[in-house]
Coordinates of C-alpha atoms (C1' of nucleotides) in Angstrom, one line a residue:
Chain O
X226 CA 0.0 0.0 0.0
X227 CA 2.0 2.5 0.9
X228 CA 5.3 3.6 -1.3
X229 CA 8.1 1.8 0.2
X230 CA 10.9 4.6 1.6
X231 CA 14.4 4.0 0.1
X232 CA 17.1 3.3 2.4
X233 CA 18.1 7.4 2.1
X234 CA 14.9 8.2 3.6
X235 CA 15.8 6.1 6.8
X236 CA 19.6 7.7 7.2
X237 CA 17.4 10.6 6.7
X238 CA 14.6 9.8 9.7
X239 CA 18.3 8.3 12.1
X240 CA 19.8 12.2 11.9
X241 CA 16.7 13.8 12.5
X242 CA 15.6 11.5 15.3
X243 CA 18.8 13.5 16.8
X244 CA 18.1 17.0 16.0
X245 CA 16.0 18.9 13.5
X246 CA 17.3 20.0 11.1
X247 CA 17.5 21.7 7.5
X248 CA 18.0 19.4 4.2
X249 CA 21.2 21.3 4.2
X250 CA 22.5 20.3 7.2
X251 CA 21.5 16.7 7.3
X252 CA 23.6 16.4 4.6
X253 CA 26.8 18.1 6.6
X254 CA 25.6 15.1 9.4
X255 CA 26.2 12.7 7.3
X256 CA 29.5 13.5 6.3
X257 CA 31.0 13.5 10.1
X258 CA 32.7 11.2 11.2
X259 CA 30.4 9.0 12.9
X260 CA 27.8 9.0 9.9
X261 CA 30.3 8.5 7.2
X262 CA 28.7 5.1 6.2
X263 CA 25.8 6.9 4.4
X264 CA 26.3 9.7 2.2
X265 CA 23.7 11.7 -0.6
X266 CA 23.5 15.0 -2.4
X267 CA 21.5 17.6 -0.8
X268 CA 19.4 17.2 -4.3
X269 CA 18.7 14.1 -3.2
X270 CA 18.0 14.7 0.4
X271 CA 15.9 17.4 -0.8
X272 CA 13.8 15.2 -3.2
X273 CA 13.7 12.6 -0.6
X274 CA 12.4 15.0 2.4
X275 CA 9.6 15.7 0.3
X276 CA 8.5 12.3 -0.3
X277 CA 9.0 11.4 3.5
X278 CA 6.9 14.5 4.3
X279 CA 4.4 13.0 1.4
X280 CA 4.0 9.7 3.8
X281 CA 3.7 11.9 6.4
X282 CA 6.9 11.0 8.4
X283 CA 8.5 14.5 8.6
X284 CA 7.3 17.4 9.2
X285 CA 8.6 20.9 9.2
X286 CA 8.3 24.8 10.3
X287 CA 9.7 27.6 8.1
X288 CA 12.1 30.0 9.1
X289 CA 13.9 33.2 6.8
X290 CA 16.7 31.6 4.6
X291 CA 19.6 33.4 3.5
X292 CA 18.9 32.6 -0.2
X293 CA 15.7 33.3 -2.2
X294 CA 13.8 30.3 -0.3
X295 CA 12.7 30.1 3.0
X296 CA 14.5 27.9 5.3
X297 CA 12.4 24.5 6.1
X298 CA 13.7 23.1 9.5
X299 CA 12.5 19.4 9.4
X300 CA 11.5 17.0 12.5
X301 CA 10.7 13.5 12.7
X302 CA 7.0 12.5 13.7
X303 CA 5.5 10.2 15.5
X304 CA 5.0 7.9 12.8
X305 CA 8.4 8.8 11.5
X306 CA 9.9 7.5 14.6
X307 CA 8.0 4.5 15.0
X308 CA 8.8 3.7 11.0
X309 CA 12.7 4.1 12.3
X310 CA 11.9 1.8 15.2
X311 CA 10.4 -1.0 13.2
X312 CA 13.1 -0.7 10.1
X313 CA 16.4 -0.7 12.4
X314 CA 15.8 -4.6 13.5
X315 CA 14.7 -5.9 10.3
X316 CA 17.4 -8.1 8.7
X317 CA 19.4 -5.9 6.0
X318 CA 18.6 -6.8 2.5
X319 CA 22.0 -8.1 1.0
X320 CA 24.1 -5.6 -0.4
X321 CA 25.9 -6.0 -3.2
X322 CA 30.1 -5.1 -2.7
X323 CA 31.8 -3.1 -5.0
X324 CA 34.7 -1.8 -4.3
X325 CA 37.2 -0.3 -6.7
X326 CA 40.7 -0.7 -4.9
X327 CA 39.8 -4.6 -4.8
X328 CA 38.8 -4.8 -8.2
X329 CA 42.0 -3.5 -9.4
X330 CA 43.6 -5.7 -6.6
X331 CA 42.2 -8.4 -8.9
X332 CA 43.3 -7.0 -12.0
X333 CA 47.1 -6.0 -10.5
X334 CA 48.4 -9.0 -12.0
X335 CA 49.0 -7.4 -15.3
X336 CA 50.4 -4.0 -14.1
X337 CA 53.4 -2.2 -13.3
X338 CA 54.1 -2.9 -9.8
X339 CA 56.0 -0.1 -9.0
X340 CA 53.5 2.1 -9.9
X341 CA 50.8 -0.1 -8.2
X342 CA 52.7 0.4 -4.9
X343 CA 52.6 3.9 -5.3
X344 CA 48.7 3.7 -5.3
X345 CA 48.5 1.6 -2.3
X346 CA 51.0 4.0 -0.5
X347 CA 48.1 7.0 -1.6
X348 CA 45.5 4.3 -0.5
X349 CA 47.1 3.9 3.2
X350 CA 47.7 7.4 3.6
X351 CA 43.7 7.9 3.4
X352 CA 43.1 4.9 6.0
X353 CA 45.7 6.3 8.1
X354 CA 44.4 9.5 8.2
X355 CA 40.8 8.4 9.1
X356 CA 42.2 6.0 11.5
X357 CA 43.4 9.1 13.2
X358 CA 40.4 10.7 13.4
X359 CA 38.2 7.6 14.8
X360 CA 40.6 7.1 17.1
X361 CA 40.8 10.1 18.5
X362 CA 36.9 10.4 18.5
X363 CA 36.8 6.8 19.9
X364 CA 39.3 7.8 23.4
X365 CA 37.0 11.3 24.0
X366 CA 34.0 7.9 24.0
X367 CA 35.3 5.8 26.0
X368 CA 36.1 8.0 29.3
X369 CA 32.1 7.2 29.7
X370 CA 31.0 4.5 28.5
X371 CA 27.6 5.5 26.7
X372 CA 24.2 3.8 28.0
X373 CA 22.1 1.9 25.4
X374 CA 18.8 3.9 24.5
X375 CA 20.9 7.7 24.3
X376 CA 21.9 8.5 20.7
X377 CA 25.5 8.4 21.8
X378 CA 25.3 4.8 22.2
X379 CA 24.4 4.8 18.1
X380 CA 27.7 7.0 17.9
X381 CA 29.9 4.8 19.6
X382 CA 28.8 1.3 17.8
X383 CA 29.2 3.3 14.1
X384 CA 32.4 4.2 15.3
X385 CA 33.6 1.3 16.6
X386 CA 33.0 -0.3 13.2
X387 CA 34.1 2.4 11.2
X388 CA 37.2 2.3 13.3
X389 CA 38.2 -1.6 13.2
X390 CA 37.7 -1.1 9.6
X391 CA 40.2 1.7 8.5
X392 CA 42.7 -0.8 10.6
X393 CA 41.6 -3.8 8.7
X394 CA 42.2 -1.8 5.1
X395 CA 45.3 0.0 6.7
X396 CA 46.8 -3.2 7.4
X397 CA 45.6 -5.2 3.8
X398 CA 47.5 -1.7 2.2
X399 CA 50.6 -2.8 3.8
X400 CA 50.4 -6.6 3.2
X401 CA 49.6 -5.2 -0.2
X402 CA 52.9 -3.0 -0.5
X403 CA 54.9 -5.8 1.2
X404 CA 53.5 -8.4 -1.4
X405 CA 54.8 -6.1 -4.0
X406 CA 58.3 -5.1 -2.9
X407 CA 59.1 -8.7 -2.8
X408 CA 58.0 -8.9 -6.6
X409 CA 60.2 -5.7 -7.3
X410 CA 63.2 -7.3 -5.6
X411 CA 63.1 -10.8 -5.7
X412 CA 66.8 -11.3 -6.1
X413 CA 67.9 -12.8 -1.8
X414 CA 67.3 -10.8 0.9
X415 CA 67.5 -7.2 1.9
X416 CA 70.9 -6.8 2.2
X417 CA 71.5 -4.0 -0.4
X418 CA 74.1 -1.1 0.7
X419 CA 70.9 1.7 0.5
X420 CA 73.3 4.5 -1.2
X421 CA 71.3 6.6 -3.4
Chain B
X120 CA 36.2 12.2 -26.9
X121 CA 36.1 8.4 -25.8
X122 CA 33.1 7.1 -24.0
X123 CA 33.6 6.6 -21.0
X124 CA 34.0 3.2 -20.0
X125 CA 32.0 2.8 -16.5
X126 CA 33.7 0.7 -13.7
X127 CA 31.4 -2.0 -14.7
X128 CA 33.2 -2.4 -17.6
X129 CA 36.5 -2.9 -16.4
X130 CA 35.4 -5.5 -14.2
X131 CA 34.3 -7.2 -17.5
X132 CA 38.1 -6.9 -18.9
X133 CA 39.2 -8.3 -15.7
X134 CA 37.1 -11.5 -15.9
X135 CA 38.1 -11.7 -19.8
X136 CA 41.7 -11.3 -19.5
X137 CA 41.6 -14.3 -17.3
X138 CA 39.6 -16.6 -19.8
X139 CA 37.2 -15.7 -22.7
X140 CA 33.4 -16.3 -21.7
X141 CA 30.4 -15.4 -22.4
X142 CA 28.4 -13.1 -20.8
X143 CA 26.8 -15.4 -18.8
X144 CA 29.5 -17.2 -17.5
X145 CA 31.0 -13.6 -16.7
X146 CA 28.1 -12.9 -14.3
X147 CA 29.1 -16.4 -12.6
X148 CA 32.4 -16.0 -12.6
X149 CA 31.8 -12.7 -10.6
X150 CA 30.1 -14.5 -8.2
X151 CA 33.0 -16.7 -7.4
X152 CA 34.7 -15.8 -3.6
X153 CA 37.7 -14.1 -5.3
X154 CA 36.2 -12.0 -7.5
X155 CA 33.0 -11.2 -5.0
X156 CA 33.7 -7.4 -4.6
X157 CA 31.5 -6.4 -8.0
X158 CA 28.8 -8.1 -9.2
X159 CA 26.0 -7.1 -11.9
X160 CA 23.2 -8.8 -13.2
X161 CA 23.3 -10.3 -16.3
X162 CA 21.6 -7.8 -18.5
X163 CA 23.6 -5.4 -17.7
X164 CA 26.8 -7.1 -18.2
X165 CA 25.1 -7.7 -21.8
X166 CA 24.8 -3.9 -22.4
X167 CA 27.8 -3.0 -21.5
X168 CA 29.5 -5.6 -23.5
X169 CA 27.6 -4.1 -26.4
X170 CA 29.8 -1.2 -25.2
X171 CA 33.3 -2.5 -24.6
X172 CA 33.0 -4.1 -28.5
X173 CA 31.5 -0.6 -30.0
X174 CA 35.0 1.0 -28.2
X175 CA 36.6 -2.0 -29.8
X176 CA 38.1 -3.1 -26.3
X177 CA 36.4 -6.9 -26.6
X178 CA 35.3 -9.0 -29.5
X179 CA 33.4 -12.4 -30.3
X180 CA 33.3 -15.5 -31.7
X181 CA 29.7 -17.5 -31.8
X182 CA 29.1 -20.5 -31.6
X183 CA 25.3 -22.6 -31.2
X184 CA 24.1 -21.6 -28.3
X185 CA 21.4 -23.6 -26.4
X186 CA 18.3 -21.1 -27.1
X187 CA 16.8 -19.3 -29.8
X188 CA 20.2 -16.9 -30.1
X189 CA 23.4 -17.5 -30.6
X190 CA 25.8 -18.3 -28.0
X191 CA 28.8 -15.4 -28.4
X192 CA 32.4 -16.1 -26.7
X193 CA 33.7 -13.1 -25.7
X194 CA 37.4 -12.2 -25.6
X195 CA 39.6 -9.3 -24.8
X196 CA 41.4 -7.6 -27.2
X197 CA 45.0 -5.6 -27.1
X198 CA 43.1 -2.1 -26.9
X199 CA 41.3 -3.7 -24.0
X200 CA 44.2 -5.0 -22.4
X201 CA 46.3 -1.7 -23.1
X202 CA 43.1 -0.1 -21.7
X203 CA 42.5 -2.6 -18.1
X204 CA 46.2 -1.8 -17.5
X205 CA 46.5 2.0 -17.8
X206 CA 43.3 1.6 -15.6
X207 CA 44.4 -0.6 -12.7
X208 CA 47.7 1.7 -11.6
X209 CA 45.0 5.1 -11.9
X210 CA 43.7 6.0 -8.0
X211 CA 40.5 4.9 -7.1
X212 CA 37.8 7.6 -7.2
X213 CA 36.8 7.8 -3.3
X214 CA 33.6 5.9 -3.1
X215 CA 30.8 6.9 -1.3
X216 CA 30.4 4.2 1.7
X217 CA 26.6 2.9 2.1
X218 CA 26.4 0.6 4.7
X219 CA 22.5 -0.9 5.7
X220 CA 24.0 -2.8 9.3
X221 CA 26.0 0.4 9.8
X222 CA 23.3 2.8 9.4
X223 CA 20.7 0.8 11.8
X224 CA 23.6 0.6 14.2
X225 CA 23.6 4.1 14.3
X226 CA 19.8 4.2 15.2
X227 CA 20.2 1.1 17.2
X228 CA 19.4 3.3 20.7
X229 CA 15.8 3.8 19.8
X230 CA 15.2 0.0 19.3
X231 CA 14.6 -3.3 21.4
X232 CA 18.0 -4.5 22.6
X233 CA 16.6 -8.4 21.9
X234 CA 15.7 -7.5 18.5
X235 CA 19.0 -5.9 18.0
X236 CA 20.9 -8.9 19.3
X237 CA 19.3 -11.2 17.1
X238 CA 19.8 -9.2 14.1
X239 CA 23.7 -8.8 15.1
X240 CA 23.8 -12.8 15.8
X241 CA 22.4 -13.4 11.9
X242 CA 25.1 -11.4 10.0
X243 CA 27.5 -12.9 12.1
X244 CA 26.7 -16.4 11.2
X245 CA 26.8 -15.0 7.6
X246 CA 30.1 -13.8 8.1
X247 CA 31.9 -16.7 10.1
X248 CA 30.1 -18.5 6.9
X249 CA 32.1 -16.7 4.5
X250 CA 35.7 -16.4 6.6
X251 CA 35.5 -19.9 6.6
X252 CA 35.1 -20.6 2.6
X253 CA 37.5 -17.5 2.4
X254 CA 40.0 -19.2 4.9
X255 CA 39.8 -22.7 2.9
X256 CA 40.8 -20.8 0.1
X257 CA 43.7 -19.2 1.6
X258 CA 44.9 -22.5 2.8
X259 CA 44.9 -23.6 -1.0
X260 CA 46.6 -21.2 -2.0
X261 CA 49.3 -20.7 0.5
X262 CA 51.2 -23.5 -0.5
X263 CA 52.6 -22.1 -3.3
X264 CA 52.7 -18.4 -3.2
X265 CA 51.5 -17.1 -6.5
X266 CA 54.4 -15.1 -8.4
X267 CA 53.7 -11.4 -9.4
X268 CA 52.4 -11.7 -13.2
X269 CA 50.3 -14.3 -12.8
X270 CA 46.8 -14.1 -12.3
X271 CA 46.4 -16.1 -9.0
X272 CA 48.4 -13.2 -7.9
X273 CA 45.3 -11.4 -8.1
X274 CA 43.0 -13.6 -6.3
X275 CA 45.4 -14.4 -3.5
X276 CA 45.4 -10.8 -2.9
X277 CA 41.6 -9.4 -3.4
X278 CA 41.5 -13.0 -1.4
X279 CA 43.5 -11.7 1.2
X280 CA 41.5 -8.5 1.8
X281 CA 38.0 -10.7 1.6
X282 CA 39.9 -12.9 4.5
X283 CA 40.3 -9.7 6.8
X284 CA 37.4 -8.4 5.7
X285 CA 35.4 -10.8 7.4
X286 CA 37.1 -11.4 10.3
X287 CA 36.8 -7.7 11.2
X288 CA 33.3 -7.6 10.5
X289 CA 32.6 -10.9 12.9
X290 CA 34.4 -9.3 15.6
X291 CA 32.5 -6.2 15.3
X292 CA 29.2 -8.2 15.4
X293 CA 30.7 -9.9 18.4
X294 CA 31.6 -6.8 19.9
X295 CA 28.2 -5.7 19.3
X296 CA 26.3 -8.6 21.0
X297 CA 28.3 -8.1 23.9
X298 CA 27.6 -4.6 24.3
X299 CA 23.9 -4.9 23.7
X300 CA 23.8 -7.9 26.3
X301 CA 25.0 -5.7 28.8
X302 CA 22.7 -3.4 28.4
X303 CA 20.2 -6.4 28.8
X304 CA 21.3 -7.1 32.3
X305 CA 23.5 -4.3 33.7
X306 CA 22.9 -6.2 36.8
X307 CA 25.5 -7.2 39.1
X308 CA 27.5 -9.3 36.6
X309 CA 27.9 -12.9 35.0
X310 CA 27.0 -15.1 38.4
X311 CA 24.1 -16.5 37.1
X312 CA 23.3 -20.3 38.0
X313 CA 22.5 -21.5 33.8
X314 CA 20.0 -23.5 34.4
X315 CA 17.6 -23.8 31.8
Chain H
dG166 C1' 5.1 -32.0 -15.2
dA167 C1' 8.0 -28.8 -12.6
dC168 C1' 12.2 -26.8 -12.0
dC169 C1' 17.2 -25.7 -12.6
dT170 C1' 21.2 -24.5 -15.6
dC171 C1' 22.6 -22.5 -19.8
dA172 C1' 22.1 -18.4 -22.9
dT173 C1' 20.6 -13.9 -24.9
dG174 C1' 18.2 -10.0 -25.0
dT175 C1' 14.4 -5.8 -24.1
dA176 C1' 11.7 -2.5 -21.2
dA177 C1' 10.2 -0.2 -17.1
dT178 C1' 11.5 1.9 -13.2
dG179 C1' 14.3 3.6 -9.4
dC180 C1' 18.4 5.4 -7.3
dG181 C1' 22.2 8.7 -7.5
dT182 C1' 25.3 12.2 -9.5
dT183 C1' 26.3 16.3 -11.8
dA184 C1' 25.2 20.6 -13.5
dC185 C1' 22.4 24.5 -13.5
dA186 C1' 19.9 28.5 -11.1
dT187 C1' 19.4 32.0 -7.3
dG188 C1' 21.1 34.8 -3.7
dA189 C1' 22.6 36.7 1.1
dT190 C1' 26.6 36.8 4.3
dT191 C1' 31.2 36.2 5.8
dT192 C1' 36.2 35.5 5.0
dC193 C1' 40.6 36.2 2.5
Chain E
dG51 C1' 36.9 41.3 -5.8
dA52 C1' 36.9 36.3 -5.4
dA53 C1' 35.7 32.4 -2.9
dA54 C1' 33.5 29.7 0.7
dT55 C1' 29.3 28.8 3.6
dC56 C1' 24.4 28.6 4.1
dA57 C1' 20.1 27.4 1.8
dT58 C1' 16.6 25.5 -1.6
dG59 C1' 15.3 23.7 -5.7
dT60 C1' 15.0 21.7 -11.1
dA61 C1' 16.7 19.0 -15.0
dA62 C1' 19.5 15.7 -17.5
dC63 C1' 21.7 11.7 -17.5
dG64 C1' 23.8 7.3 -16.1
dC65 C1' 24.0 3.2 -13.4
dA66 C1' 21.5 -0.8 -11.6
dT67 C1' 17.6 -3.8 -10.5
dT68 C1' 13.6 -6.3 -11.7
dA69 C1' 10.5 -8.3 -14.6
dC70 C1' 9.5 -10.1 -19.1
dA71 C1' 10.3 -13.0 -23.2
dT72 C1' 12.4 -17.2 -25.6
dG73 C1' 13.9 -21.9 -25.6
dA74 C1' 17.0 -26.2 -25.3
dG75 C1' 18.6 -29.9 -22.2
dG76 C1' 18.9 -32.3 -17.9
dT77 C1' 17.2 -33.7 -13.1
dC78 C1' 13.6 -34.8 -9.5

DNA sequence: GACCTCATGTAATGCGTTACATGATTTC
DNA sequence: GAAATCATGTAACGCATTACATGAGGTC
């Protein structure tokens, strides 16, 4: 009966169950750290907002805007919140992976490896870098430990996944670079004089 | 001036510079444990082959196929290869990251906890599952370490990163459970009597 | 007789990105 | 004066899924 709500439209209804907020700014949510594992265009929010507001999950009240429109500060309903409630234990429909590092991984065979080892240096210096940054959001966590049914609780399990898996990737980069040195130099053991 | 070839389509080239299929047998080839990161249904691996040989990166042969159309044997051609390898060494595009189990995670505190757990307990069974057949095929492959240039290279590496892959998402899920069964019972702690 | 595997294709629809359009305020 | 941030929206296009259509051969 009724239009089934994309997957957006929930990441949407999780950030406003938070705070209300502007199209505009759920989109700056999602890109912080913690919310990183769902990401739109503020076209699409936009689009999507409307359709949620449509089922009658959202509502909003206008405020001035600094553009042209008006600004429309949204808030999750009742309905809205009990649609989140209902959605977040339901089994996750399969995803299918694609990931373009690994695809290449699968191709590397037939590439220079020199330069491939360059990209997987670029490639670690990413995960490094976010590693950093969960980890230091992790250790401002864990002073107090969040209780289960505060939204920080949400933050801290996100986290904790996003966190073991920039190590996981961090640590497949370096197996990766490790892998390929030994291709490069092949010839016994490491016991080159390093001059120039 | 060239079309651009979507990632799709390189994932194609990888598949045929391993062996020449058809486009069917590509789809099933894709959903082999090494080469699991991109998949695509079968129609569109058919358009976009339509593609690649328009761009002259694969050809055909045919041969009598068992329904009304012909069965065509797709193979990659030196453009194609030229093309796959240029692409493999080029830097990823940063991928937006859309994660279902992440995303109810992060909404998790408005749920039932024993809802939650049981949800967390299925996609662990899925991915002990899949470490397992992952792990089996490590095992087989360890033996002899694939040389660089070779494309078991390429599997034993994408393998690699399914391998930790899986392992860090179990322990997450573990991880998870726990947390959420202390929030079941912040009682005292584990000095229960088991029975029943 | 029903269903699965092999094999190719078309058509409808939905999800997502990119580009375009507007415009005030603040920062360099 | 140029650029970034805040704020909303439309339009065009591309990628992906699902369903439909055809049909042989083998298995239960």
């Amino acid at each position: 009966m009724s239009s089934t709500i994309p997957t957006l439209g929930f990441a949407i209804l999780s950030v406003l169950a938070r705070a209300d907020s502007t199209g505009y700014e759920i989109a700056g949510r999602m890109r912080n750290p913690v919310a990183r594992f769902w990401t739109a265009s503020h076209s699409q929010i936009h689009t999507d907002l409307r359709r949620l507001l449509a089922a009658g999950l959202v509502g909003y009240t206008t405020a001035p805007g600094p553009g042209p429109q008006e600004k429309k500060i949204y808030s999750i309903t009742g309905e809205g919140l009990e649609a989140l409630r209902e959605w977040v234990t339901e089994p996750p429909r399969p995803q299918p992976e694609r990931d373009e590092l690994v695809l290449k991984t699968y191709a590397a065979w037939l590439a220079d490896p020199a330069a491939l080892s360059e990209m997987f240096r670029t490639a670690l210096r990413g995960h490094e870098k976010r590693l950093a940054e969960y980890e230091a959001a992790w250790a401002s966590m864990e002073k107090e430990a969040p209780a289960f049914g505060t939204p920080r609780f949400g933050n801290m399990a996100a986290l904790r996944c996003g966190l073991t898996y920039e190590r996981h990737r961090a640590d497949w980069c370096r197996w990766m670079i490790d892998q390929l040195s030994r291709s490069l130099k092949p010839s016994c053991d490491a016991s080159y004089p390093s001059e120039e």
